[in-house]
Amino acid sequence: MRNIPVAEVDDLDRAVLAVGTDYPHDHLLPFHEHRRTQFLYAVTGVMQVETIDGTWTVPADRAVLIPPLTAHQVTMTGVSTRSLYIEPSAVPWFPARCRVVDVSALLRELILVAVDMEPRYPDHGRDAVVIELLLHEIRNLTPLPLDVPLPSDPGLRRLCDAFLREPDIHDPPARWATALNVSERTLSRLFRGGTGLSFTQWRQRACVLHSLRPLAAGVPVSRVATTLGYENPAAFTAAFRNLLGRPPTAYGPA
């Protein structure tokens, strides 16, 4: 199925519905939720998925697992997607929180085949086997560190949201502490308790993940590094590789 709202087919009595969708450049899907779990795969472009407790950046050839009834919005930059909407009862092992995963060559081909299958595929035969193998492959995917957790504390959350709009690797914790009228030690405790990361870890992760969209658009590494406040491209590349295991050039245009 292609370019069909899932609401139109949600009641089909099949465990998995596969839908391909092409979006306009810089498209925003406002907050919504699905009854089914969703495996949202980016064939092209970069997606940013946001929920109440974090953001997930999804480059091309990766996917995000979205639990059922999870309110989320998605910012699409040059994106064509292939989604699997899965009955929760078919995936009791599905994570309770969004998760970005890599997509193997095998899984990619299975997804593309599923989108072109008849929506009410036979319960037995080739199509049913494709669906069974899809679910097996998804269950064994390794999570990627492409999320930025967000705290529930309202004041700290506002500062985090503002930082995500304009990240700066040298933004000092003292400024945040002053804005919250707390000590830097208290800020550190708030960050660790609210995000599971230290302030420095969170700041660096936010900067690296922010860079994925301009890198995918072809912006030179040197310019991205400068925009984020790094002294030189080498420092940015080291931080990027430390988080994602690959250099920034690996996330540029295909």
CSV table of C-alpha atoms in Angstrom, one decimal:
chain,number,residue,atom,x,y,z
A,1,MET,CA,0.0,0.0,0.0
A,2,ARG,CA,1.3,3.5,-0.8
A,3,ASN,CA,0.3,6.9,0.4
A,4,ILE,CA,-2.8,5.6,2.3
A,5,PRO,CA,-3.6,6.9,5.8
A,6,VAL,CA,-3.3,4.0,8.2
A,7,ALA,CA,-6.7,4.9,9.7
A,8,GLU,CA,-8.3,3.8,6.5
A,9,VAL,CA,-7.0,0.2,6.8
A,10,ASP,CA,-6.4,-0.2,10.6
A,11,ASP,CA,-9.3,-2.5,11.0
A,12,LEU,CA,-7.9,-5.1,8.5
A,13,ASP,CA,-7.6,-8.5,10.2
A,14,ARG,CA,-3.9,-8.8,9.6
A,15,ALA,CA,-1.1,-8.7,12.1
A,16,VAL,CA,1.0,-6.3,9.9
A,17,LEU,CA,0.0,-3.5,7.6
A,18,ALA,CA,2.8,-2.2,5.4
A,19,VAL,CA,2.4,1.4,4.0
A,20,GLY,CA,4.8,3.4,1.9
A,21,THR,CA,4.5,7.2,2.1
A,22,ASP,CA,6.3,10.1,0.3
A,23,TYR,CA,6.4,13.4,2.1
A,24,PRO,CA,7.0,17.0,0.9
A,25,HIS,CA,10.4,18.4,1.9
A,26,ASP,CA,10.5,19.8,5.5
A,27,HIS,CA,7.1,18.3,6.3
A,28,LEU,CA,5.8,18.2,9.9
A,29,LEU,CA,3.4,15.5,11.1
A,30,PRO,CA,1.9,17.0,14.3
A,31,PHE,CA,1.4,15.0,17.5
A,32,HIS,CA,-0.7,11.9,16.9
A,33,GLU,CA,-0.8,8.3,18.1
A,34,HIS,CA,-1.5,4.9,16.6
A,35,ARG,CA,-3.4,1.9,18.1
A,36,ARG,CA,-0.8,-0.4,16.5
A,37,THR,CA,2.9,-0.4,17.2
A,38,GLN,CA,4.8,1.3,14.4
A,39,PHE,CA,8.1,0.4,12.7
A,40,LEU,CA,8.9,3.6,10.8
A,41,TYR,CA,11.7,3.2,8.3
A,42,ALA,CA,13.4,6.1,6.4
A,43,VAL,CA,14.2,5.1,2.8
A,44,THR,CA,15.5,8.6,2.2
A,45,GLY,CA,16.2,11.8,4.2
A,46,VAL,CA,16.2,12.4,7.9
A,47,MET,CA,13.3,12.2,10.4
A,48,GLN,CA,13.2,13.6,13.9
A,49,VAL,CA,10.6,11.9,16.2
A,50,GLU,CA,9.6,13.7,19.3
A,51,THR,CA,7.6,12.4,22.3
A,52,ILE,CA,7.1,13.8,25.8
A,53,ASP,CA,10.3,12.2,27.1
A,54,GLY,CA,12.8,12.6,24.2
A,55,THR,CA,13.7,13.1,20.6
A,56,TRP,CA,15.0,10.4,18.2
A,57,THR,CA,16.9,11.3,15.0
A,58,VAL,CA,16.5,8.8,12.2
A,59,PRO,CA,18.8,9.0,9.2
A,60,ALA,CA,18.2,7.2,5.9
A,61,ASP,CA,18.3,3.4,6.1
A,62,ARG,CA,17.5,3.4,9.8
A,63,ALA,CA,14.1,3.0,11.6
A,64,VAL,CA,12.4,4.0,14.8
A,65,LEU,CA,10.2,1.6,16.8
A,66,ILE,CA,7.2,3.5,18.2
A,67,PRO,CA,5.1,1.8,20.9
A,68,PRO,CA,1.3,1.8,20.6
A,69,LEU,CA,-0.7,4.8,21.8
A,70,THR,CA,2.5,6.9,22.1
A,71,ALA,CA,1.9,10.5,21.2
A,72,HIS,CA,4.6,11.6,18.8
A,73,GLN,CA,5.3,14.2,16.1
A,74,VAL,CA,7.7,13.7,13.2
A,75,THR,CA,9.7,16.3,11.3
A,76,MET,CA,10.5,15.1,7.8
A,77,THR,CA,13.5,16.4,5.8
A,78,GLY,CA,13.4,14.9,2.3
A,79,VAL,CA,11.8,11.7,3.6
A,80,SER,CA,10.2,8.8,1.9
A,81,THR,CA,9.1,6.2,4.5
A,82,ARG,CA,8.0,2.6,4.7
A,83,SER,CA,6.0,1.8,7.8
A,84,LEU,CA,4.9,-1.4,9.4
A,85,TYR,CA,1.8,-1.1,11.6
A,86,ILE,CA,1.8,-4.1,13.9
A,87,GLU,CA,-0.9,-5.5,16.1
A,88,PRO,CA,0.5,-5.2,19.7
A,89,SER,CA,-0.4,-8.8,20.4
A,90,ALA,CA,1.9,-10.0,17.7
A,91,VAL,CA,4.9,-8.3,19.3
A,92,PRO,CA,4.7,-8.6,23.0
A,93,TRP,CA,8.5,-8.0,23.1
A,94,PHE,CA,8.1,-4.5,21.6
A,95,PRO,CA,10.0,-1.8,23.6
A,96,ALA,CA,8.0,0.4,25.9
A,97,ARG,CA,9.9,3.5,24.7
A,98,CYS,CA,10.9,4.6,21.2
A,99,ARG,CA,14.1,3.1,19.9
A,100,VAL,CA,16.2,3.8,16.7
A,101,VAL,CA,17.7,0.7,15.0
A,102,ASP,CA,19.9,0.0,12.1
A,103,VAL,CA,18.2,-1.8,9.1
A,104,SER,CA,20.0,-4.7,7.5
A,105,ALA,CA,20.0,-5.3,3.7
A,106,LEU,CA,17.7,-8.3,4.3
A,107,LEU,CA,15.2,-6.4,6.5
A,108,ARG,CA,15.2,-3.6,3.9
A,109,GLU,CA,14.2,-5.9,1.1
A,110,LEU,CA,11.6,-7.6,3.3
A,111,ILE,CA,10.0,-4.2,4.0
A,112,LEU,CA,9.9,-3.2,0.4
A,113,VAL,CA,8.3,-6.5,-0.5
A,114,ALA,CA,5.7,-6.1,2.2
A,115,VAL,CA,4.6,-2.7,1.0
A,116,ASP,CA,3.8,-4.2,-2.4
A,117,MET,CA,1.9,-7.1,-1.0
A,118,GLU,CA,-1.9,-7.3,-1.0
A,119,PRO,CA,-3.2,-5.7,2.3
A,120,ARG,CA,-5.3,-8.8,3.1
A,121,TYR,CA,-2.5,-11.2,2.4
A,122,PRO,CA,-3.2,-15.0,2.7
A,123,ASP,CA,-2.8,-16.5,6.2
A,124,HIS,CA,-0.5,-19.1,4.7
A,125,GLY,CA,2.0,-19.0,1.8
A,126,ARG,CA,4.8,-16.7,0.7
A,127,ASP,CA,3.4,-13.4,2.0
A,128,ALA,CA,2.7,-14.9,5.5
A,129,VAL,CA,6.3,-16.2,5.6
A,130,VAL,CA,7.6,-12.7,4.7
A,131,ILE,CA,5.6,-11.2,7.6
A,132,GLU,CA,6.9,-13.8,10.0
A,133,LEU,CA,10.5,-13.2,8.9
A,134,LEU,CA,10.0,-9.5,9.2
A,135,LEU,CA,8.9,-9.8,12.8
A,136,HIS,CA,11.8,-12.1,13.6
A,137,GLU,CA,14.3,-9.7,12.1
A,138,ILE,CA,12.9,-6.7,13.9
A,139,ARG,CA,13.0,-8.4,17.3
A,140,ASN,CA,16.8,-9.0,17.0
A,141,LEU,CA,17.8,-5.5,15.9
A,142,THR,CA,20.4,-3.6,18.0
A,143,PRO,CA,19.4,-0.2,19.4
A,144,LEU,CA,21.4,2.9,18.2
A,145,PRO,CA,22.3,5.9,20.4
A,146,LEU,CA,20.3,8.3,18.3
A,147,ASP,CA,18.0,9.6,21.1
A,148,VAL,CA,18.2,12.7,23.2
A,149,PRO,CA,16.3,12.1,26.5
A,150,LEU,CA,14.3,15.0,27.9
A,151,PRO,CA,13.6,15.7,31.5
A,152,SER,CA,10.1,16.1,33.1
A,153,ASP,CA,11.1,19.1,35.2
A,154,PRO,CA,9.4,22.0,33.5
A,155,GLY,CA,12.2,24.6,33.9
A,156,LEU,CA,14.9,22.2,32.8
A,157,ARG,CA,12.8,21.0,29.9
A,158,ARG,CA,12.4,24.5,28.6
A,159,LEU,CA,16.1,25.0,28.6
A,160,CYS,CA,16.7,21.7,26.9
A,161,ASP,CA,14.1,22.5,24.2
A,162,ALA,CA,15.8,25.9,23.6
A,163,PHE,CA,19.2,24.2,23.3
A,164,LEU,CA,17.9,21.7,20.8
A,165,ARG,CA,16.8,24.5,18.6
A,166,GLU,CA,20.3,26.2,18.7
A,167,PRO,CA,22.9,23.8,20.1
A,168,ASP,CA,26.3,25.1,21.2
A,169,ILE,CA,29.0,22.6,22.4
A,170,HIS,CA,30.4,25.3,24.7
A,171,ASP,CA,27.1,26.4,26.3
A,172,PRO,CA,28.3,26.5,30.0
A,173,PRO,CA,26.4,24.7,32.8
A,174,ALA,CA,26.7,27.9,34.8
A,175,ARG,CA,24.3,29.6,32.5
A,176,TRP,CA,21.7,26.8,33.0
A,177,ALA,CA,22.2,26.9,36.7
A,178,THR,CA,21.7,30.6,36.8
A,179,ALA,CA,18.6,30.4,34.7
A,180,LEU,CA,17.1,27.8,37.1
A,181,ASN,CA,18.4,29.6,40.2
A,182,VAL,CA,20.2,26.5,41.4
A,183,SER,CA,23.8,25.5,42.0
A,184,GLU,CA,25.8,23.7,39.3
A,185,ARG,CA,25.8,20.6,41.6
A,186,THR,CA,22.0,20.7,41.8
A,187,LEU,CA,21.9,21.1,38.0
A,188,SER,CA,24.1,18.1,37.6
A,189,ARG,CA,21.8,16.1,39.8
A,190,LEU,CA,18.7,17.3,37.9
A,191,PHE,CA,20.3,16.3,34.6
A,192,ARG,CA,21.3,12.9,35.7
A,193,GLY,CA,17.9,12.2,37.3
A,194,GLY,CA,15.9,13.5,34.4
A,195,THR,CA,17.8,12.2,31.4
A,196,GLY,CA,20.2,9.5,32.7
A,197,LEU,CA,23.1,11.5,31.3
A,198,SER,CA,25.5,14.0,32.7
A,199,PHE,CA,25.1,17.6,31.4
A,200,THR,CA,28.3,17.2,29.3
A,201,GLN,CA,27.1,13.9,27.8
A,202,TRP,CA,23.7,15.3,27.0
A,203,ARG,CA,25.1,18.5,25.4
A,204,GLN,CA,27.5,16.5,23.2
A,205,ARG,CA,24.8,14.0,22.2
A,206,ALA,CA,22.4,16.8,21.3
A,207,CYS,CA,25.0,18.5,19.2
A,208,VAL,CA,26.0,15.4,17.3
A,209,LEU,CA,22.5,14.4,16.6
A,210,HIS,CA,21.5,17.9,15.5
A,211,SER,CA,24.3,17.7,12.9
A,212,LEU,CA,22.7,14.7,11.1
A,213,ARG,CA,20.2,16.8,9.1
A,214,PRO,CA,22.6,19.3,7.7
A,215,LEU,CA,25.1,16.5,6.9
A,216,ALA,CA,22.4,14.6,5.0
A,217,ALA,CA,21.6,17.7,3.1
A,218,GLY,CA,25.3,18.0,2.0
A,219,VAL,CA,26.5,20.8,4.3
A,220,PRO,CA,30.3,20.4,4.6
A,221,VAL,CA,31.6,18.9,7.9
A,222,SER,CA,33.7,22.0,8.5
A,223,ARG,CA,30.6,24.3,8.4
A,224,VAL,CA,28.6,22.0,10.6
A,225,ALA,CA,31.4,21.9,13.1
A,226,THR,CA,31.7,25.7,13.2
A,227,THR,CA,27.9,26.2,13.6
A,228,LEU,CA,27.9,23.9,16.6
A,229,GLY,CA,30.9,25.8,18.2
A,230,TYR,CA,33.6,23.2,17.7
A,231,GLU,CA,37.1,24.6,17.4
A,232,ASN,CA,37.9,22.6,14.3
A,233,PRO,CA,36.4,19.8,12.2
A,234,ALA,CA,38.7,17.2,13.8
A,235,ALA,CA,37.2,17.9,17.3
A,236,PHE,CA,33.7,17.5,15.9
A,237,THR,CA,34.6,14.4,14.0
A,238,ALA,CA,36.1,12.8,17.1
A,239,ALA,CA,32.9,13.5,19.1
A,240,PHE,CA,30.7,12.2,16.3
A,241,ARG,CA,32.7,9.0,15.9
A,242,ASN,CA,32.8,8.5,19.7
A,243,LEU,CA,29.0,8.5,19.8
A,244,LEU,CA,28.0,6.8,16.5
A,245,GLY,CA,31.1,4.8,15.6
A,246,ARG,CA,31.5,6.3,12.2
A,247,PRO,CA,32.7,9.7,10.8
A,248,PRO,CA,30.3,12.5,9.8
A,249,THR,CA,31.0,11.8,6.1
A,250,ALA,CA,29.3,8.4,6.5
A,251,TYR,CA,26.0,10.3,7.0
A,252,GLY,CA,26.3,12.6,4.0
A,253,PRO,CA,24.3,12.4,0.8
A,254,ALA,CA,24.4,8.9,-0.9
